[in-house]
Coordinates of C-alpha atoms in Angstrom, one line a residue:
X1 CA 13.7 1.1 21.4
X2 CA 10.5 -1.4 22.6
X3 CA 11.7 0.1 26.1
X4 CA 10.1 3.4 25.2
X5 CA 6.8 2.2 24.2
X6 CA 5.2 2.7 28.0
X7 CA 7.2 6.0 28.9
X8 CA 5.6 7.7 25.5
X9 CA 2.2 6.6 26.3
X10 CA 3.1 7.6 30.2
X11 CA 3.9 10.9 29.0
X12 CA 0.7 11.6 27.2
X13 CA -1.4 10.2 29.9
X14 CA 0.4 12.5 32.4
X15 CA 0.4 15.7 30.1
X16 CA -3.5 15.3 29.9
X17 CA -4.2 14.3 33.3
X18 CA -2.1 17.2 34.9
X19 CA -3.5 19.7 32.7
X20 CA -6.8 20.5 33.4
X21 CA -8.0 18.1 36.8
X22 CA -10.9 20.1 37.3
X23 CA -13.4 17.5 36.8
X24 CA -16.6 17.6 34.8
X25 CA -19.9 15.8 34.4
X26 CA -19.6 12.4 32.6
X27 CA -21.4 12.1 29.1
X28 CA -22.0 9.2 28.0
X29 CA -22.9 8.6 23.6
X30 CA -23.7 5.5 21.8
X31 CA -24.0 4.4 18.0
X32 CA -23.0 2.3 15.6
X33 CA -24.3 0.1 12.6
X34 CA -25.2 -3.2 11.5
X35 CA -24.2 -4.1 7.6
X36 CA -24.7 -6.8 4.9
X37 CA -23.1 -6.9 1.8
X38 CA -22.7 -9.5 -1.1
X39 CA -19.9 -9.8 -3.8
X40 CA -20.5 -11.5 -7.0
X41 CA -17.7 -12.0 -9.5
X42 CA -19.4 -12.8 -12.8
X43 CA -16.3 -13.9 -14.3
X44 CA -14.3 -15.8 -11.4
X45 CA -14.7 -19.1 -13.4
X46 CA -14.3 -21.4 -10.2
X47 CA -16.9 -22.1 -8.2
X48 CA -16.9 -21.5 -4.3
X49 CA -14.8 -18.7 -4.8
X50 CA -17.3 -16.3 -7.1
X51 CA -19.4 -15.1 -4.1
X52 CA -18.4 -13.0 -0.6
X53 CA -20.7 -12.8 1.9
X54 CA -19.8 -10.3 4.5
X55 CA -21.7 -9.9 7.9
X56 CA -20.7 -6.5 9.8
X57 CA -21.6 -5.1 13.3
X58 CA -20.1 -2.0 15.1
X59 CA -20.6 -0.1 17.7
X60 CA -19.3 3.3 18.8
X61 CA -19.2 4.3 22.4
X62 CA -17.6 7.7 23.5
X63 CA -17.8 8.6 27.4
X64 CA -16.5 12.1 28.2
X65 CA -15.9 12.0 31.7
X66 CA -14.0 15.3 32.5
X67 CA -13.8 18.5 30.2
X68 CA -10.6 18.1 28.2
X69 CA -11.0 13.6 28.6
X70 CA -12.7 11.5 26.5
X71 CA -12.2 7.7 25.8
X72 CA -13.7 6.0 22.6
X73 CA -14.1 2.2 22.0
X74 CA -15.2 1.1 18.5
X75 CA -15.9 -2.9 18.8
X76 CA -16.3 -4.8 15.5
X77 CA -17.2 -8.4 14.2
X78 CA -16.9 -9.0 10.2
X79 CA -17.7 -12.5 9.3
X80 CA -18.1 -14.0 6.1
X81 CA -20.0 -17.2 6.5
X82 CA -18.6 -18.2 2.8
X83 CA -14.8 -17.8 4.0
X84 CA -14.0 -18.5 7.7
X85 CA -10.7 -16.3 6.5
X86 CA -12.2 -13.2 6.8
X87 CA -13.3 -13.3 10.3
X88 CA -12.3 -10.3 12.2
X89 CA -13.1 -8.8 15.7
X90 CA -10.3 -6.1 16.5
X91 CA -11.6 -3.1 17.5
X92 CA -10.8 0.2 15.0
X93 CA -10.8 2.4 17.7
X94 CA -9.8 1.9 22.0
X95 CA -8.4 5.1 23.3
X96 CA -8.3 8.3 25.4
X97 CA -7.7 11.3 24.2
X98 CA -7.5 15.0 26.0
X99 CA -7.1 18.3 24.2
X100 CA -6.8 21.9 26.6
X101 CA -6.2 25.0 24.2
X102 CA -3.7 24.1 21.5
X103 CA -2.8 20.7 23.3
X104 CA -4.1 17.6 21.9
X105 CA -3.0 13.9 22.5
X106 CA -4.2 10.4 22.1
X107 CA -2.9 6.9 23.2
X108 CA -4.4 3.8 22.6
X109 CA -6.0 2.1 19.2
X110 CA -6.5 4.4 16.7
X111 CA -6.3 5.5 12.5
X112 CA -4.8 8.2 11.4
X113 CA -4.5 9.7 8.1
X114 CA -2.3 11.7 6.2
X115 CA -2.7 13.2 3.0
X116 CA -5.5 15.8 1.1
X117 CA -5.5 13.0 -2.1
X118 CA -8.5 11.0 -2.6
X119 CA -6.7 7.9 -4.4
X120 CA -3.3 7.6 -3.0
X121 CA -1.1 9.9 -0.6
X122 CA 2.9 8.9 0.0
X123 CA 2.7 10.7 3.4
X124 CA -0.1 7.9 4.7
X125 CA 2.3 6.2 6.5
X126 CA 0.4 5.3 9.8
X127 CA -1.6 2.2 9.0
X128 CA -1.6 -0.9 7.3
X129 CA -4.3 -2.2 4.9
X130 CA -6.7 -5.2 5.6
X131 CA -6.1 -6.8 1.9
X132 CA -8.0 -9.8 3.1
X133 CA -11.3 -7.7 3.5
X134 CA -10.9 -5.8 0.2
X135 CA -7.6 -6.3 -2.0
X136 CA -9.1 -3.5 -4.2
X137 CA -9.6 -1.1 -1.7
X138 CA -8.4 -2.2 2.2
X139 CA -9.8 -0.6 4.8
X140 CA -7.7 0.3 8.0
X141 CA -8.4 -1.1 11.1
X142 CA -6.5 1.0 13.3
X143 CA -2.8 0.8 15.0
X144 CA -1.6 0.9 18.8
X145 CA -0.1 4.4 18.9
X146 CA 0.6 7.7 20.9
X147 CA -0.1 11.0 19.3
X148 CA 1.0 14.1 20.6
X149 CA 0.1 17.6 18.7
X150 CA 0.1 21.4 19.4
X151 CA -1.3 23.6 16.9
X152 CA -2.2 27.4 15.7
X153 CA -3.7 28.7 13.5
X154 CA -0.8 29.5 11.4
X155 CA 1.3 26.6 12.0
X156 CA 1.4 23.1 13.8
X157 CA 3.2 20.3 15.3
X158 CA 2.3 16.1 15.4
X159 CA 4.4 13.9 16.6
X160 CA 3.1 9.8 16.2
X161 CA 5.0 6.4 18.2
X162 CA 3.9 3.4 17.0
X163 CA 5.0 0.7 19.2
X164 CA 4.3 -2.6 17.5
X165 CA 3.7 -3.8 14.1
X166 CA 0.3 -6.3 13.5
X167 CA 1.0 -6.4 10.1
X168 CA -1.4 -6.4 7.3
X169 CA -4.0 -9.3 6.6
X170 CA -4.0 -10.8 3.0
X171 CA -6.9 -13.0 0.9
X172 CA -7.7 -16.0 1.6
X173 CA -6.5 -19.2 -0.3
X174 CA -10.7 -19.2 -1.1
X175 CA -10.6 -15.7 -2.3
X176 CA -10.4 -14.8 -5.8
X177 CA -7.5 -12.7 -4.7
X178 CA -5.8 -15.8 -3.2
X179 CA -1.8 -14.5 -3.1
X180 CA -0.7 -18.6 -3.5
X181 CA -3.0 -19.0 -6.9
X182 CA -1.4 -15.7 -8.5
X183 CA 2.1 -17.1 -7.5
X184 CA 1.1 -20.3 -9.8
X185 CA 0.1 -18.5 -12.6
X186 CA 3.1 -16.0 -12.7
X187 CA 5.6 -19.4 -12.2
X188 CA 3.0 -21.3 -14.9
X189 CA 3.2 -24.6 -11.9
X190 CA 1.0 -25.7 -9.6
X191 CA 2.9 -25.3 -6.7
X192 CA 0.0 -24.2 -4.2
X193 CA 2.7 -22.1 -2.5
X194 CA 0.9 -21.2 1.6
X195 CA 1.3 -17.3 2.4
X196 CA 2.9 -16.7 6.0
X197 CA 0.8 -13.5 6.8
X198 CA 2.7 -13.3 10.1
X199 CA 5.4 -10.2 9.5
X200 CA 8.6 -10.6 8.7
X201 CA 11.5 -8.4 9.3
X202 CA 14.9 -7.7 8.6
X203 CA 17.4 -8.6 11.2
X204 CA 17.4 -7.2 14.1
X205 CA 15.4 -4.6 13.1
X206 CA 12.9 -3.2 15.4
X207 CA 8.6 -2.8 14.8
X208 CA 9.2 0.8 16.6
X209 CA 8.4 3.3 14.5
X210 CA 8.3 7.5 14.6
X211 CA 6.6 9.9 12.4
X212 CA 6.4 14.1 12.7
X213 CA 4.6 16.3 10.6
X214 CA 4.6 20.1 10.8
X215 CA 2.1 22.3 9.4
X216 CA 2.1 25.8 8.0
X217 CA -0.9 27.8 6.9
X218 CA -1.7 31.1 5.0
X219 CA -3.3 32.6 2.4
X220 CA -5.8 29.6 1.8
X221 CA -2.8 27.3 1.6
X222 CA -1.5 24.4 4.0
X223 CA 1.8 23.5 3.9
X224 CA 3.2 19.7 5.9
X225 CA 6.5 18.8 6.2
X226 CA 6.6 15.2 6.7
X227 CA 9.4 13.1 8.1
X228 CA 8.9 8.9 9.3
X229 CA 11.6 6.3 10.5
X230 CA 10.4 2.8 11.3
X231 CA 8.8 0.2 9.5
X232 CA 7.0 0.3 6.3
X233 CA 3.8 -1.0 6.4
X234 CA 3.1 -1.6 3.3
X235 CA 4.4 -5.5 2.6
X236 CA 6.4 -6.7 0.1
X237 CA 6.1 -10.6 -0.7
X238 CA 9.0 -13.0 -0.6
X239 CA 9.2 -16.5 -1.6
X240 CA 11.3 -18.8 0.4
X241 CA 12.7 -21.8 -1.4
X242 CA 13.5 -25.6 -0.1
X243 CA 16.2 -26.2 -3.2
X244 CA 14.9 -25.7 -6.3
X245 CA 11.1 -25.2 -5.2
X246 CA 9.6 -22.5 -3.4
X247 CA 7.7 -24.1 -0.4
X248 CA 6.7 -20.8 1.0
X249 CA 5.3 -16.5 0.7
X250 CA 6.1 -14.4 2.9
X251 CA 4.7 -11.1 4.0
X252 CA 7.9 -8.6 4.2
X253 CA 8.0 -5.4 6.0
X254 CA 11.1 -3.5 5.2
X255 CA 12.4 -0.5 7.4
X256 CA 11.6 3.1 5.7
X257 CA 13.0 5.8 6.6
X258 CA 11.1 9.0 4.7
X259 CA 10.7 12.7 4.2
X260 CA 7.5 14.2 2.4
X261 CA 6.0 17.3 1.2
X262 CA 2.2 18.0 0.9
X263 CA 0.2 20.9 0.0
X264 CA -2.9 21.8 -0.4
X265 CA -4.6 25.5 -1.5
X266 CA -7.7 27.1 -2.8
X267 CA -8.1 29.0 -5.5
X268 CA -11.8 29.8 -6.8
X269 CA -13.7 26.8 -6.8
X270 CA -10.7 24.9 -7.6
X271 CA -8.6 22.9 -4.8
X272 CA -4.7 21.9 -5.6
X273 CA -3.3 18.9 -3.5
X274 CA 0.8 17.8 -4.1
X275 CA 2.6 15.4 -2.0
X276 CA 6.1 14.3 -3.1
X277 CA 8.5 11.8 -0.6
X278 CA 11.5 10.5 -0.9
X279 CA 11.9 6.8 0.6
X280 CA 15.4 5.2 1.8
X281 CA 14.6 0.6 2.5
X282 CA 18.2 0.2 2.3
X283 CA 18.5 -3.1 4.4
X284 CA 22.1 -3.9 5.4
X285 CA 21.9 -7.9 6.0
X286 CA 23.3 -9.1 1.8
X287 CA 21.3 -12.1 2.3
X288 CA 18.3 -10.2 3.0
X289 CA 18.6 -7.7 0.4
X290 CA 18.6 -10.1 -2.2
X291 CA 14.9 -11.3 -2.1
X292 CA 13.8 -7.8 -1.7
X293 CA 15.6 -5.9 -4.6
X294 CA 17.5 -6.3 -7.4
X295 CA 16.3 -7.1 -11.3
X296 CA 13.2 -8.2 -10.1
X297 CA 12.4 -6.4 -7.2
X298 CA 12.0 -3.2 -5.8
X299 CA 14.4 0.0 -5.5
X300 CA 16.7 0.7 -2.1
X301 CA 15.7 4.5 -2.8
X302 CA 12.8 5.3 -4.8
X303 CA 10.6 8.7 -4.8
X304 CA 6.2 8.9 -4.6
X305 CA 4.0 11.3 -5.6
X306 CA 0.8 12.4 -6.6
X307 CA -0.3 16.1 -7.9
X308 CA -4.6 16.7 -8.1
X309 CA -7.1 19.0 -9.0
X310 CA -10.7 19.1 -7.7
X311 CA -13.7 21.4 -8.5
X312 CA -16.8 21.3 -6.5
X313 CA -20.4 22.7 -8.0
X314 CA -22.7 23.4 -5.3
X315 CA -25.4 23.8 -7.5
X316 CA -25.2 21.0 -9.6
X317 CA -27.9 19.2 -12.0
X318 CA -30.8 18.3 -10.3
X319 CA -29.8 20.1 -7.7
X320 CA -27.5 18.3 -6.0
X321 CA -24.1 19.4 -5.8
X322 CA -20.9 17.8 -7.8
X323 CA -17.5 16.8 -7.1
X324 CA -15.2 16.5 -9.8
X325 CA -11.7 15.6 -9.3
X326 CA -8.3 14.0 -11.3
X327 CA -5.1 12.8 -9.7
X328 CA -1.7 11.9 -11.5
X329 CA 0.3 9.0 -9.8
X330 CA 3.9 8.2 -9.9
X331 CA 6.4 6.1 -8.4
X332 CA 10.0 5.2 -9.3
X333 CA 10.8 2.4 -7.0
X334 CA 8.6 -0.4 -8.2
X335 CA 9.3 -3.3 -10.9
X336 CA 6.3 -4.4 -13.3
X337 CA 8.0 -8.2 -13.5
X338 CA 7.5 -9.5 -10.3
X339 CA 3.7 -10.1 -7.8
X340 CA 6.4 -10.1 -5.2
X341 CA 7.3 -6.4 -5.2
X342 CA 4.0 -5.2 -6.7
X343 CA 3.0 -1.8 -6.1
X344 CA -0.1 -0.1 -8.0
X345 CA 0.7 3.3 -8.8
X346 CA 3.9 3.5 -10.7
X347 CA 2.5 5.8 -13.5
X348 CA -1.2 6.5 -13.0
X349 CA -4.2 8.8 -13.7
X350 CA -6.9 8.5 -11.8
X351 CA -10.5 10.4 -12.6
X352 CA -13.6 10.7 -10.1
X353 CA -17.3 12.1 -10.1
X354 CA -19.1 12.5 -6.7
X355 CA -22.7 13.3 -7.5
X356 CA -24.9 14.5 -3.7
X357 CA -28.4 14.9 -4.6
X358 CA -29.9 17.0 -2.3
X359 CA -33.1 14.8 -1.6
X360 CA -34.5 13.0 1.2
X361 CA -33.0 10.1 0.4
X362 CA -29.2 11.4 0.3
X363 CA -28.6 9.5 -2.8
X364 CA -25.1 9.7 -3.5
X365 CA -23.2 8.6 -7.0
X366 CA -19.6 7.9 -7.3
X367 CA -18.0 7.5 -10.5
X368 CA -13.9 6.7 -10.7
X369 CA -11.6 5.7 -13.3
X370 CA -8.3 4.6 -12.7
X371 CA -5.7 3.8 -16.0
X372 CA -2.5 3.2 -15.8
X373 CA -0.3 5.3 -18.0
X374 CA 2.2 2.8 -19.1
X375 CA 0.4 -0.8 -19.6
X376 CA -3.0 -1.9 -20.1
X377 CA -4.3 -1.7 -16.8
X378 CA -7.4 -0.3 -15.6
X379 CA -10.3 -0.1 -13.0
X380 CA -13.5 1.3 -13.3
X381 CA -15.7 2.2 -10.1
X382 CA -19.4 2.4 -9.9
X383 CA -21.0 3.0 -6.4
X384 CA -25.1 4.2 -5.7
X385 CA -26.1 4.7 -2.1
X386 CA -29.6 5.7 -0.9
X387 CA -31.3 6.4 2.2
X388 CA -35.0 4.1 1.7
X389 CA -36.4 4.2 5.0
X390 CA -35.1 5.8 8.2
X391 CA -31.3 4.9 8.9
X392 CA -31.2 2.0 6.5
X393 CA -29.4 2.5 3.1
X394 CA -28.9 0.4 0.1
X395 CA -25.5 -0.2 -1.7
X396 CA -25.2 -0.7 -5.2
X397 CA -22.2 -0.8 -7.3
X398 CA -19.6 -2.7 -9.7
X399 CA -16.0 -2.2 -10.1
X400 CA -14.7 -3.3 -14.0
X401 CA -11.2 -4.5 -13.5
X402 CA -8.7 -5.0 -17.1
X403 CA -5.4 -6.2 -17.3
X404 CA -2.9 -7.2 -19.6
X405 CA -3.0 -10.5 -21.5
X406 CA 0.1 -11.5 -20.5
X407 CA 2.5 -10.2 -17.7
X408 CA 2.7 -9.9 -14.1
X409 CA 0.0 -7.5 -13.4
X410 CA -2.2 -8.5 -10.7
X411 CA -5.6 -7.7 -12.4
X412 CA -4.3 -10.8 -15.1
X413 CA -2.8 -13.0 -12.1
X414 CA -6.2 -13.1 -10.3
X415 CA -8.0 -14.2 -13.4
X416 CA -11.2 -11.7 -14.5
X417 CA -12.3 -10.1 -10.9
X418 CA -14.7 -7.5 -12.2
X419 CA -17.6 -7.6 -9.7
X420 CA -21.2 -6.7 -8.6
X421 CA -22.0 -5.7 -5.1
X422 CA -24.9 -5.3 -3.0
X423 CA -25.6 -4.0 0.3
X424 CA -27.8 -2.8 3.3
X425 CA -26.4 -0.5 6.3
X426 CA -28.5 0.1 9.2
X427 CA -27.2 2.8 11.1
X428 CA -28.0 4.1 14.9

């Protein structure tokens, strides 16, 4: 299947270029932002490994250069001059893209998402998460792909290839997420286990992976049906042994293959969002299978979903306008005994207030609480923005992180990680 990788991309570039090839004048847009933010965790315990430091520049050039072409390049650098770990200079975005009527296509680097949820959606199925950045809350820096879509306004058609899997970055052994320090505290040894970030597969199974998603809309109501076969990629952690002693983590992508439901409608003020899917990692190789699932492991067929509500006040207090929103998570395939097969929404309820003043400023306050429904596990999130002077805005916030006393949950695993953050964005 790696064989098809440059006829899809071909075929979009050849669709787009044949469509229209009445050329246009060029237009050329630039932007982007430069960004500091410090991390303090108040209750890390070790020093050297209480305080990030992150360093961010981007830029954001988009040249149109005939009517229905445009290309976009996003370059990046993050650096943390605390952790040479999170270093990163991928580009998010490097791609053309054409749209004539209801065609629209895209090949290059790019992120898409799926899903109307604001805490976790089952269908989001086209990126992985940079962990190392933020094991909290990853951010995605893009995937290779080829996106083809038609659409209406009653109905729609997206078809995604994904040629090659990067894989998803994970903490540093200076973070106080460090993978290899949570391994020793679940075993209760210092073994000071190393993490192979560097994705591992089943054999001779292939990184190509498809996805389709059709829409149908009426009434105030959109309907997707979702269907994916590839590689999941979200990782699961192994442990490789030498005897009796592990001497090794890896990061494990299993093959998925996946069909989801998600709606979304509008009644009143009030929005409903549902997405359901049910997942198949059955992995054929025995020896395989058995560090993957079993007693301590995850599910060969498990089922996601999530159901929300959402209100919006447009005339608020203080006249701002406010967002209030909760989301019910659940997940069937997981097992709460092992870091290994960790995922974070089993059975959980998540709660959110977005606050938009309307004042010069564009202060902005988030408020979130996540609890999970079936063990003592909770995170609290705390954000302020502000505009206080031209393009340059201040960050504050704090996230309060509990866990169990005992167990294998990750918020007790990597010790006390409630933290204070500060930042400055200077966009242009």
């Amino acid at each position: 299947m790696r064989r098809l990788a440059p006829l899809v991309f071909l075929v979009v570039f050849l669709v787009g270029l044949f469509a229209d090839p009445e050329p246009s004048h060029a237009e050329l847009n630039l932007g982007g932002e430069v960004a500091t933010t410090g991390t303090f965790y108040p209750r890390e315990g070790v020093e050297g490994r209480d305080l990030q430091w992150s360093l961010q520049a981007e830029l954001d050039l988009s040249l149109r250069f005939h009517r229905n072409w445009r290309a976009s390049l996003a370059p990046r650098v993050h650096y943390d001059p605390l952790d040479p770990g999170r270093w990163r200079w991928v580009p998010k975005e490097a791609k053309v893209d054409f749209r004539r009527g209801p065609w629209r296509g895209t090949a290059g680097r790019d992120h898409i998402v799926w899903g109307a949820a604001d805490t976790f959606n089952p269908t989001d199925l086209l990126s992985v998460r940079d962990l190392g950045l933020d094991f909290v809350d990853g951010e995605s820096p893009g995937e290779w792909l080829a996106r083809f879509a038609y659409g209406r306004p009653g109905w729609g058609l997206e078809f995604v290839f994904l040629p090659v899997l990067e894989g998803a970055k994970f903490p540093s052994a200076r973070s106080p997420w460090s993978i290899s320090n949570a391994f020793d505290r679940l075993s209760g040894f210092d073994f000071n286990v190393p993490l192979d970030d560097d994705p591992r597969l089943p054999p001779e199974t292939e990184e190509v992976s498809f996805a389709v998603r059709a829409r149908r809309s009426f009434s105030g109501t959109d309907v997707f049906l979702v269907g994916y076969s590839g590689i999941d990629r979200n990782p699961v952690l192994t442990v490789r042994f030498d005897g009796l002693f592990p001497n090794q983590l890896r990061s494990t992508y299993l093959p998925l293959h996946l069909i989801g439901l998600e709606t979304q409608t509008v009644l009143g003020g009030f929005v409903l969002k549902g997405a359901a899917t049910f997942r198949d990692q059955s992995v054929d190789d025995a020896g395989f299978s058995s560090t993957v699932f079993g007693a301590l492991g995850l599910s060969r067929h498990s089922l996601q979903g999530v159901v929300g509500l959402e209100y919006l006040f447009e005339e608020g207090p203080f006249g701002g306008s406010l967002d209030l929103g909760a989301e019910l998570l659940l997940e069937d395939g997981s097992s709460e005994n092992a870091i290994t097969s960790y995922r974070p929404f089993d059975r959980d309820l998540a709660l959110y207030i977005n606050y938009l003043a309307q004042d010069l400023s564009d202060t902005t306050i988030e408020l979130a609480w996540l609890q999970d429904l079936r063990r003592a596990e909770s995170v609290g999130v705390f954000r302020l923005t502000r505009r206080i002077r031209g393009p340059l805005k201040l960050e504050f916030g704090g996230d309060l992180i509990l866990g169990p006393d005992s167990g294998s949950s990750p918020y007790t695993l990597f010790r006390a990680n409630d933290r204070v953050l500060f930042g400055l964005n200077y966009g242009f």
